[in-house]
Amino acid sequence: MGDYAFPCFRLAKALKKSPQIIAEELKNKIQLDENIENMQIIGGYLNFFINKLVLAKVVLQEISDKKELYGSNKSGEGKTILVEYSSPNIAKPFHIGHLRNTVIGSALYKIYKFLGYNTIGINHLGDYGTQFGKMIEGYKRWGNEYTFDENPIDDCMDIYVRINNLCKEDENVLELCRENFKKIEENDPYCVEIWNKLKNMSLKEFQKIYDLLGVKFDSLKGEAFYSDKMDEVVDILDKKGVLKDSEGAKIVDLDDKGMGICMIKKSNGSTIYATRDLAAILYRARTYDFDKCLYVVAYEQNLHFRQIFEVAKYLDIPEKCLNGLEHVAYGMVRLSTGRMSTREGTVVKVDELLQEAIDRVEKIIEEKNPDMENRKEAAKKIGIGAVIFNNLCNTIIKDQVFDWDTALNFNGETGPYIQYIYVRTKSVLEKVENIPELKDVNFEYLQDKASIKVLFSLYDFENILMQVVQKNEPSILARYLINLSQNYSNFYNENKIIDENKEIQDARVALTKAVEIVLKKGANLLGMEMPDRM
Ligand code: ARG
């Protein structure tokens, strides 16, 4: 029941005294200072009531001093963290799973950076593997039937389906495909050229999505980058005596750890996904000497990551790096049925989805506020913001249903709601001539329940960010922003801000200014941009 409480139950056992008595003794030993107004014992809890005048003064002063740096700290200083996210496969569609991945990873990236970590964002592109042998074979045969212009990835998928069908009919074609992949590995100019072409085409398409989302990476080293770095992995594992032969293939047996077997080299000698990941761990440990390396990847790959983290223990890398490997698993995104799905009915194209979000918002603006300036720009921020927030508002491991009406609801627990409250703070601030200097503000006018709730929320911001990185859970920040918005909305409804009493007005305006700063910063950290009007 206090602003803060200290439960004494655990101590009771150790000290062999009742919680009540312990609370009593503690209370007698703690000296009240100006920060704490009162202490109270209730049922084994020692409750603290903090001085709300000090709270108002300290919080608003700090926000006013630090501005958009409020909430940041240096807790990550000297630590290097790699955040691997997005990682789509080239010549394949960028699907809504990759979208969720990109949004989660980018938010974590921004928040770690804000807390002082040396943060490196990596897009581990799926640009290698036997399927490219097939793509090349298909391209050789039918490439000239396609323009690769308007929808290059559709064209690629078309070719991929055709060549797969042909492979099923004709063993010889499959053999040709295998040879093509080998040729890529051997640097055959023709095969490498087609492969690069596919890669550039895909990257251009992916970039459109990244631009819409405002997402950036520091490194685009994908699977192919590790193709010549796998032999070393195989060598090390061999020397350590952990490689076993299994029907011609090389494996590491993790059965006794309940993780099955990890394939390292196929019987035909070609390496696989897991081997490239192991090479990447080795490379990243050497290059970055990282403290943490986060893999934002769907939970379907749980076993894969448990396996490679286990095998990585044999790779002579520092203990620190080994302990820092972490799979940040997230749930699937499903679509509520209806108008969401595209022609094929199954694959939803992310660029189309983002565009639809923007178009829908623009329509709403046209209906509700036809005279608004910069409509297009606002529609983009709101539409994209809605999609981003929708991907982050629940615990990331939970499966998420995407539904337009929920995501775009201006009154629900949504991105647009947060933006709407932010815009409200802006319009309040525009109505006053100037923002008061804090030294002139009388904090007595911020002692009502609604104001204090807002103050507590503001005070929590840094703590919330620390929790996000502790759990790698950006939804904690998303929920926080909803909370802060609701608290401000409540304050706004209960208090007249533009008031004939200038002292009252100044205090409320000062609080509004602080909310404006924190809402914007928090939303930006999630990847959302804030509109000036709505
Ligand atoms: N490209 C993969 C996919 O789309 C994800 C890669 C995840 N990262 C990794 N290091 N294995 O499923």
Coordinates of C-alpha atoms in Angstrom, one line a residue, residues 42-443:
I42 CA 1.1 -3.1 7.5
G43 CA 1.0 -6.9 7.9
G44 CA 4.7 -7.7 7.6
Y45 CA 5.4 -5.1 5.1
L46 CA 7.4 -1.9 5.7
N47 CA 5.8 0.7 3.5
F48 CA 7.5 3.8 2.3
F49 CA 5.7 7.0 1.3
I50 CA 7.8 9.3 -0.7
N51 CA 7.7 13.0 -0.6
K52 CA 5.6 13.9 -3.7
L53 CA 6.9 17.5 -3.8
V54 CA 10.4 16.2 -4.1
L55 CA 9.3 13.6 -6.6
A56 CA 7.8 16.3 -8.9
K57 CA 10.8 18.5 -8.5
V58 CA 13.4 15.9 -9.1
V59 CA 11.7 14.1 -12.0
L60 CA 10.7 17.3 -13.9
Q61 CA 14.1 18.8 -13.4
E62 CA 15.9 15.7 -14.7
I63 CA 13.8 15.5 -17.8
S64 CA 14.2 19.2 -18.4
D65 CA 18.0 18.9 -18.0
K66 CA 18.5 15.7 -20.0
K67 CA 15.7 16.2 -22.6
E68 CA 15.8 13.3 -25.1
L69 CA 18.6 11.7 -23.2
Y70 CA 16.4 11.3 -20.2
G71 CA 16.2 7.6 -19.3
S72 CA 19.6 6.8 -20.8
N73 CA 22.5 5.8 -18.7
K74 CA 26.0 4.3 -19.0
S75 CA 25.2 0.9 -17.7
G76 CA 26.4 -0.7 -20.9
E77 CA 29.6 1.2 -21.2
G78 CA 32.5 -1.0 -22.2
K79 CA 30.3 -3.8 -23.2
T80 CA 29.8 -5.0 -26.8
I81 CA 26.5 -6.5 -27.8
L82 CA 25.7 -8.0 -31.2
V83 CA 22.0 -8.0 -32.1
E84 CA 21.3 -10.2 -35.0
Y85 CA 17.9 -9.6 -36.6
S86 CA 15.7 -9.7 -39.7
S87 CA 17.9 -12.2 -41.6
P88 CA 15.6 -12.9 -44.5
N89 CA 16.4 -15.4 -47.2
I90 CA 17.3 -14.0 -50.6
A91 CA 15.2 -14.9 -53.6
K92 CA 12.4 -15.7 -51.2
P93 CA 9.6 -13.4 -50.0
F94 CA 10.1 -11.3 -46.9
H95 CA 7.2 -12.6 -44.8
I96 CA 5.4 -11.3 -41.7
G97 CA 7.6 -13.4 -39.5
H98 CA 10.6 -11.5 -40.8
L99 CA 8.7 -8.3 -40.1
R100 CA 8.1 -9.2 -36.5
N101 CA 11.7 -10.2 -36.2
T102 CA 13.0 -7.0 -37.7
V103 CA 10.8 -4.8 -35.5
I104 CA 11.8 -6.7 -32.3
G105 CA 15.5 -6.7 -33.1
S106 CA 15.6 -3.1 -34.1
A107 CA 13.9 -2.0 -30.9
L108 CA 16.4 -4.0 -28.8
Y109 CA 19.2 -2.5 -30.8
K110 CA 18.0 1.0 -30.2
I111 CA 17.4 0.5 -26.5
Y112 CA 20.8 -1.2 -25.9
K113 CA 22.5 1.7 -27.6
F114 CA 20.6 4.2 -25.5
L115 CA 21.9 2.5 -22.4
G116 CA 25.5 2.9 -23.5
Y117 CA 26.3 -0.4 -25.0
N118 CA 28.6 -0.7 -28.0
T119 CA 25.8 -2.2 -30.2
I120 CA 26.2 -3.8 -33.5
G121 CA 23.2 -4.8 -35.6
I122 CA 23.7 -7.7 -37.9
N123 CA 21.5 -8.9 -40.8
H124 CA 22.5 -12.5 -41.2
L125 CA 21.1 -12.9 -44.7
G126 CA 20.1 -16.3 -45.9
D127 CA 22.2 -16.1 -49.1
Y128 CA 23.7 -19.6 -49.3
G129 CA 22.7 -23.2 -49.5
T130 CA 21.7 -25.8 -52.1
Q131 CA 18.5 -24.0 -53.1
F132 CA 20.6 -21.5 -54.9
G133 CA 21.9 -24.3 -57.2
K134 CA 18.3 -24.7 -58.1
M135 CA 17.6 -21.1 -58.6
I136 CA 20.6 -20.9 -61.0
E137 CA 19.4 -23.8 -63.0
G138 CA 15.9 -22.3 -63.3
Y139 CA 17.4 -19.0 -64.2
K140 CA 19.5 -20.5 -67.0
R141 CA 16.5 -22.2 -68.5
W142 CA 13.8 -19.5 -68.2
G143 CA 15.4 -16.3 -67.0
N144 CA 14.7 -14.5 -70.2
E145 CA 10.9 -15.1 -69.7
Y146 CA 10.9 -12.7 -66.8
T147 CA 11.7 -9.0 -66.3
F148 CA 12.6 -9.1 -62.6
D149 CA 11.4 -5.6 -62.7
E150 CA 8.2 -4.9 -60.9
N151 CA 8.1 -7.9 -58.6
P152 CA 11.5 -9.6 -58.8
I153 CA 10.9 -11.8 -55.9
D154 CA 7.6 -13.1 -57.4
D155 CA 9.6 -13.9 -60.5
C156 CA 12.2 -15.8 -58.5
M157 CA 9.5 -17.7 -56.6
D158 CA 7.9 -18.7 -59.9
I159 CA 11.2 -20.0 -61.2
Y160 CA 11.8 -21.8 -58.0
V161 CA 8.5 -23.6 -58.2
R162 CA 9.1 -24.6 -61.8
I163 CA 12.6 -25.9 -61.2
N164 CA 11.4 -27.9 -58.2
N165 CA 8.8 -29.6 -60.2
L166 CA 11.2 -30.4 -62.9
C167 CA 13.7 -31.8 -60.4
K168 CA 10.9 -34.2 -59.1
E169 CA 10.4 -35.4 -62.7
D170 CA 14.0 -35.7 -63.7
E171 CA 16.9 -36.8 -61.5
N172 CA 19.4 -35.4 -64.0
V173 CA 18.1 -31.9 -63.5
L174 CA 18.5 -32.3 -59.7
E175 CA 22.1 -33.4 -60.3
L176 CA 22.7 -30.2 -62.4
C177 CA 21.4 -28.1 -59.6
R178 CA 23.7 -29.8 -57.1
E179 CA 26.6 -29.1 -59.5
N180 CA 25.6 -25.4 -59.7
F181 CA 25.8 -25.0 -56.0
K182 CA 29.2 -26.7 -56.0
K183 CA 30.2 -24.2 -58.7
I184 CA 29.3 -21.3 -56.5
E185 CA 31.5 -22.8 -53.8
E186 CA 34.3 -23.1 -56.4
N187 CA 33.8 -19.5 -57.6
D188 CA 32.6 -20.3 -61.1
P189 CA 32.1 -16.9 -62.8
Y190 CA 28.8 -17.6 -64.4
C191 CA 27.1 -19.2 -61.4
V192 CA 28.5 -16.5 -59.1
E193 CA 27.2 -13.8 -61.5
I194 CA 23.6 -15.1 -61.4
W195 CA 23.8 -15.6 -57.7
N196 CA 25.0 -12.1 -57.2
K197 CA 22.2 -10.8 -59.4
L198 CA 19.6 -12.6 -57.3
K199 CA 21.2 -11.3 -54.2
N200 CA 21.2 -7.6 -55.4
M201 CA 17.6 -7.8 -56.6
S202 CA 16.5 -9.2 -53.2
L203 CA 18.4 -6.7 -51.2
K204 CA 16.9 -3.9 -53.2
E205 CA 13.4 -5.2 -52.4
F206 CA 14.3 -5.7 -48.7
Q207 CA 15.7 -2.2 -48.5
K208 CA 12.3 -0.8 -49.5
I209 CA 10.9 -2.4 -46.4
Y210 CA 13.8 -1.3 -44.2
D211 CA 13.3 2.2 -45.4
L212 CA 9.6 2.2 -44.6
L213 CA 10.4 0.9 -41.1
G214 CA 13.4 3.1 -40.6
V215 CA 15.6 0.1 -39.8
K216 CA 19.3 0.0 -40.2
F217 CA 22.1 -2.5 -39.8
D218 CA 25.8 -2.2 -39.2
S219 CA 26.7 -5.5 -40.9
L220 CA 25.1 -7.4 -43.7
K221 CA 27.4 -10.4 -43.4
G222 CA 25.1 -13.3 -44.3
E223 CA 25.6 -17.0 -44.5
A224 CA 27.7 -16.8 -47.7
F225 CA 30.3 -14.8 -45.9
Y226 CA 31.1 -17.9 -43.7
S227 CA 31.4 -20.3 -46.6
D228 CA 35.2 -20.3 -46.5
K229 CA 35.3 -20.2 -42.7
M230 CA 33.7 -23.6 -42.1
D231 CA 36.7 -25.8 -42.6
E232 CA 38.3 -24.5 -39.5
V233 CA 35.2 -25.3 -37.5
V234 CA 35.2 -28.9 -38.8
D235 CA 39.0 -29.1 -38.0
I236 CA 38.6 -27.9 -34.5
L237 CA 35.7 -30.2 -33.8
D238 CA 37.6 -33.1 -35.3
K239 CA 40.7 -32.4 -33.2
K240 CA 38.6 -32.2 -30.1
G241 CA 37.3 -35.7 -31.0
V242 CA 33.7 -34.8 -31.0
L243 CA 33.0 -35.4 -34.6
K244 CA 31.4 -38.7 -35.4
D245 CA 30.8 -40.5 -38.7
S246 CA 27.3 -41.3 -39.4
E247 CA 26.5 -42.9 -42.8
G248 CA 29.2 -40.8 -44.4
A249 CA 28.0 -37.6 -42.7
K250 CA 29.8 -35.8 -39.9
I251 CA 27.8 -35.2 -36.8
V252 CA 28.1 -34.1 -33.1
D253 CA 26.0 -36.4 -31.0
L254 CA 24.2 -34.4 -28.3
D255 CA 21.7 -37.1 -27.5
D256 CA 22.8 -37.5 -23.9
K257 CA 22.0 -33.8 -23.4
G258 CA 18.5 -34.3 -24.9
M259 CA 19.4 -32.3 -28.0
G260 CA 19.6 -35.0 -30.7
I261 CA 22.4 -34.9 -33.2
C262 CA 23.8 -31.8 -34.8
M263 CA 24.8 -32.3 -38.4
I264 CA 28.1 -30.6 -39.3
K265 CA 28.8 -32.0 -42.8
K266 CA 26.6 -33.8 -45.2
S267 CA 27.6 -37.1 -46.7
N268 CA 28.3 -35.4 -50.0
G269 CA 30.7 -33.1 -48.3
S270 CA 28.7 -29.9 -48.3
T271 CA 28.2 -28.0 -45.2
I272 CA 25.0 -26.8 -43.8
Y273 CA 23.1 -24.0 -41.9
A274 CA 24.4 -25.1 -38.5
T275 CA 28.1 -25.1 -39.6
R276 CA 27.7 -21.6 -41.0
D277 CA 26.3 -20.5 -37.6
L278 CA 29.2 -22.1 -35.8
A279 CA 31.7 -20.3 -38.1
A280 CA 29.8 -17.1 -37.4
I281 CA 30.2 -17.5 -33.7
L282 CA 33.9 -18.1 -34.1
Y283 CA 34.3 -15.1 -36.4
R284 CA 32.2 -12.8 -34.2
A285 CA 34.0 -13.8 -31.0
R286 CA 37.3 -13.0 -32.7
T287 CA 36.2 -9.8 -34.4
Y288 CA 34.1 -8.2 -31.7
D289 CA 35.0 -10.1 -28.5
F290 CA 31.3 -9.6 -27.7
D291 CA 29.8 -9.7 -24.2
K292 CA 26.4 -10.7 -25.7
C293 CA 25.3 -12.0 -29.0
L294 CA 21.5 -12.0 -29.4
Y295 CA 19.8 -14.0 -32.1
V296 CA 16.3 -12.7 -32.7
V297 CA 14.8 -15.8 -34.4
A298 CA 11.4 -17.5 -34.3
Y299 CA 11.0 -20.2 -31.6
E300 CA 10.7 -22.9 -34.3
Q301 CA 14.5 -22.8 -34.3
N302 CA 14.8 -23.4 -30.5
L303 CA 16.5 -26.8 -31.0
H304 CA 18.9 -25.4 -33.6
F305 CA 20.2 -22.7 -31.2
R306 CA 20.4 -25.1 -28.3
Q307 CA 22.5 -27.3 -30.5
I308 CA 24.9 -24.7 -31.9
F309 CA 25.4 -23.1 -28.5
E310 CA 26.3 -26.5 -27.1
V311 CA 28.7 -27.3 -29.9
A312 CA 30.2 -23.8 -29.7
K313 CA 31.7 -24.9 -26.3
Y314 CA 34.3 -26.9 -28.2
L315 CA 35.4 -23.9 -30.3
D316 CA 38.1 -22.3 -28.2
I317 CA 36.3 -19.0 -27.7
P318 CA 36.3 -17.0 -24.5
E319 CA 34.0 -18.0 -21.7
K320 CA 32.5 -14.5 -21.8
C321 CA 31.4 -14.9 -25.4
L322 CA 30.0 -18.4 -24.8
N323 CA 27.9 -17.2 -21.9
G324 CA 26.7 -14.2 -24.0
L325 CA 25.1 -16.3 -26.7
E326 CA 21.3 -16.0 -26.4
H327 CA 18.4 -17.0 -28.6
V328 CA 15.7 -14.3 -28.3
A329 CA 12.8 -16.4 -29.4
Y330 CA 9.5 -14.9 -30.6
G331 CA 6.1 -16.3 -31.5
M332 CA 4.4 -16.5 -34.8
V333 CA 2.2 -13.9 -36.4
R334 CA -1.1 -15.0 -37.7
L335 CA -3.6 -13.0 -39.7
S336 CA -7.1 -12.6 -38.7
T337 CA -8.9 -13.8 -41.9
G338 CA -10.4 -11.4 -44.4
R339 CA -8.9 -8.7 -46.5
M340 CA -5.4 -9.2 -45.3
S341 CA -4.2 -11.9 -47.6
T342 CA -3.0 -11.2 -51.0
R343 CA -4.0 -12.9 -54.3
E344 CA -2.5 -16.3 -53.4
G345 CA -4.3 -16.3 -50.1
T346 CA -1.3 -17.4 -48.2
V347 CA 1.8 -15.3 -48.3
V348 CA 1.3 -11.8 -47.2
K349 CA 3.8 -9.4 -48.7
V350 CA 5.2 -7.1 -46.1
D351 CA 5.7 -4.2 -48.4
E352 CA 2.0 -4.4 -49.4
L353 CA 0.9 -4.7 -45.8
L354 CA 2.9 -1.6 -44.8
Q355 CA 1.4 0.3 -47.8
E356 CA -2.1 -0.8 -46.9
A357 CA -1.5 0.4 -43.3
I358 CA -0.5 3.8 -44.7
D359 CA -3.5 3.9 -47.1
R360 CA -6.0 3.0 -44.5
V361 CA -4.8 5.7 -42.2
E362 CA -4.9 8.3 -45.0
K363 CA -8.5 7.4 -45.6
I364 CA -9.3 7.8 -42.0
I365 CA -7.7 11.2 -42.0
E366 CA -9.6 12.2 -45.1
E367 CA -12.8 11.4 -43.4
K368 CA -12.1 12.9 -40.0
N369 CA -9.7 15.7 -40.6
P370 CA -9.8 16.7 -44.3
D371 CA -8.0 20.0 -43.8
M372 CA -5.0 18.5 -42.1
E373 CA -1.6 19.6 -43.5
N374 CA 1.1 17.0 -44.3
R375 CA -1.5 14.3 -44.5
K376 CA 0.8 11.9 -46.3
E377 CA 3.6 12.2 -43.9
A378 CA 1.3 11.7 -40.9
A379 CA -0.4 8.7 -42.5
K380 CA 3.0 7.1 -43.0
K381 CA 4.1 7.6 -39.4
I382 CA 0.7 6.5 -38.0
G383 CA 0.3 3.5 -40.3
I384 CA 3.8 2.2 -39.8
G385 CA 3.7 3.0 -36.1
A386 CA 0.5 0.9 -35.8
V387 CA 2.2 -2.1 -37.4
I388 CA 5.3 -1.7 -35.3
F389 CA 3.5 -1.4 -32.1
N390 CA 1.2 -4.3 -32.8
N391 CA 4.3 -6.5 -33.1
L392 CA 5.6 -5.4 -29.8
C393 CA 2.7 -4.9 -27.5
N394 CA 2.6 -8.5 -26.2
T395 CA 5.3 -10.7 -24.7
I396 CA 7.3 -11.6 -27.8
I397 CA 7.2 -15.3 -27.2
K398 CA 3.4 -15.2 -27.6
D399 CA 1.8 -15.8 -31.0
Q400 CA 0.3 -12.6 -32.3
V401 CA -2.8 -12.1 -34.4
F402 CA -2.7 -9.2 -36.8
D403 CA -6.0 -7.6 -37.3
W404 CA -6.5 -4.2 -38.9
D405 CA -9.2 -2.9 -36.6
T406 CA -7.3 -3.7 -33.5
A407 CA -4.0 -2.3 -34.8
L408 CA -5.5 0.9 -36.0
N409 CA -7.9 1.6 -33.2
F410 CA -7.1 5.1 -31.9
N411 CA -8.6 4.3 -28.5
G412 CA -7.2 0.8 -27.9
E413 CA -3.8 -0.2 -26.6
T414 CA -2.2 0.7 -29.9
G415 CA 0.5 2.8 -31.5
P416 CA -1.9 5.3 -32.8
Y417 CA -3.3 5.8 -29.3
I418 CA 0.2 6.7 -28.0
Q419 CA 0.7 9.0 -30.9
Y420 CA -2.7 10.6 -30.3
I421 CA -1.8 11.3 -26.6
Y422 CA 1.5 12.7 -27.8
V423 CA -0.2 15.0 -30.3
R424 CA -2.5 16.2 -27.5
T425 CA 0.5 17.2 -25.4
K426 CA 1.8 19.1 -28.4
S427 CA -1.3 21.0 -28.9
V428 CA -1.4 21.9 -25.2
L429 CA 2.1 23.2 -25.5
E430 CA 1.3 25.2 -28.6
K431 CA -1.5 27.0 -26.8
V432 CA 0.7 28.5 -24.2
E433 CA 3.0 31.4 -24.9
N434 CA 6.0 29.8 -23.3
I435 CA 7.0 26.8 -21.3
P436 CA 7.7 27.9 -17.7
E437 CA 11.1 27.7 -16.2
L438 CA 11.1 25.0 -13.5
K439 CA 12.6 27.2 -10.9
D440 CA 9.4 29.3 -11.1
V441 CA 7.0 26.3 -10.9
N442 CA 5.1 25.7 -7.8
F443 CA 5.0 21.9 -7.4

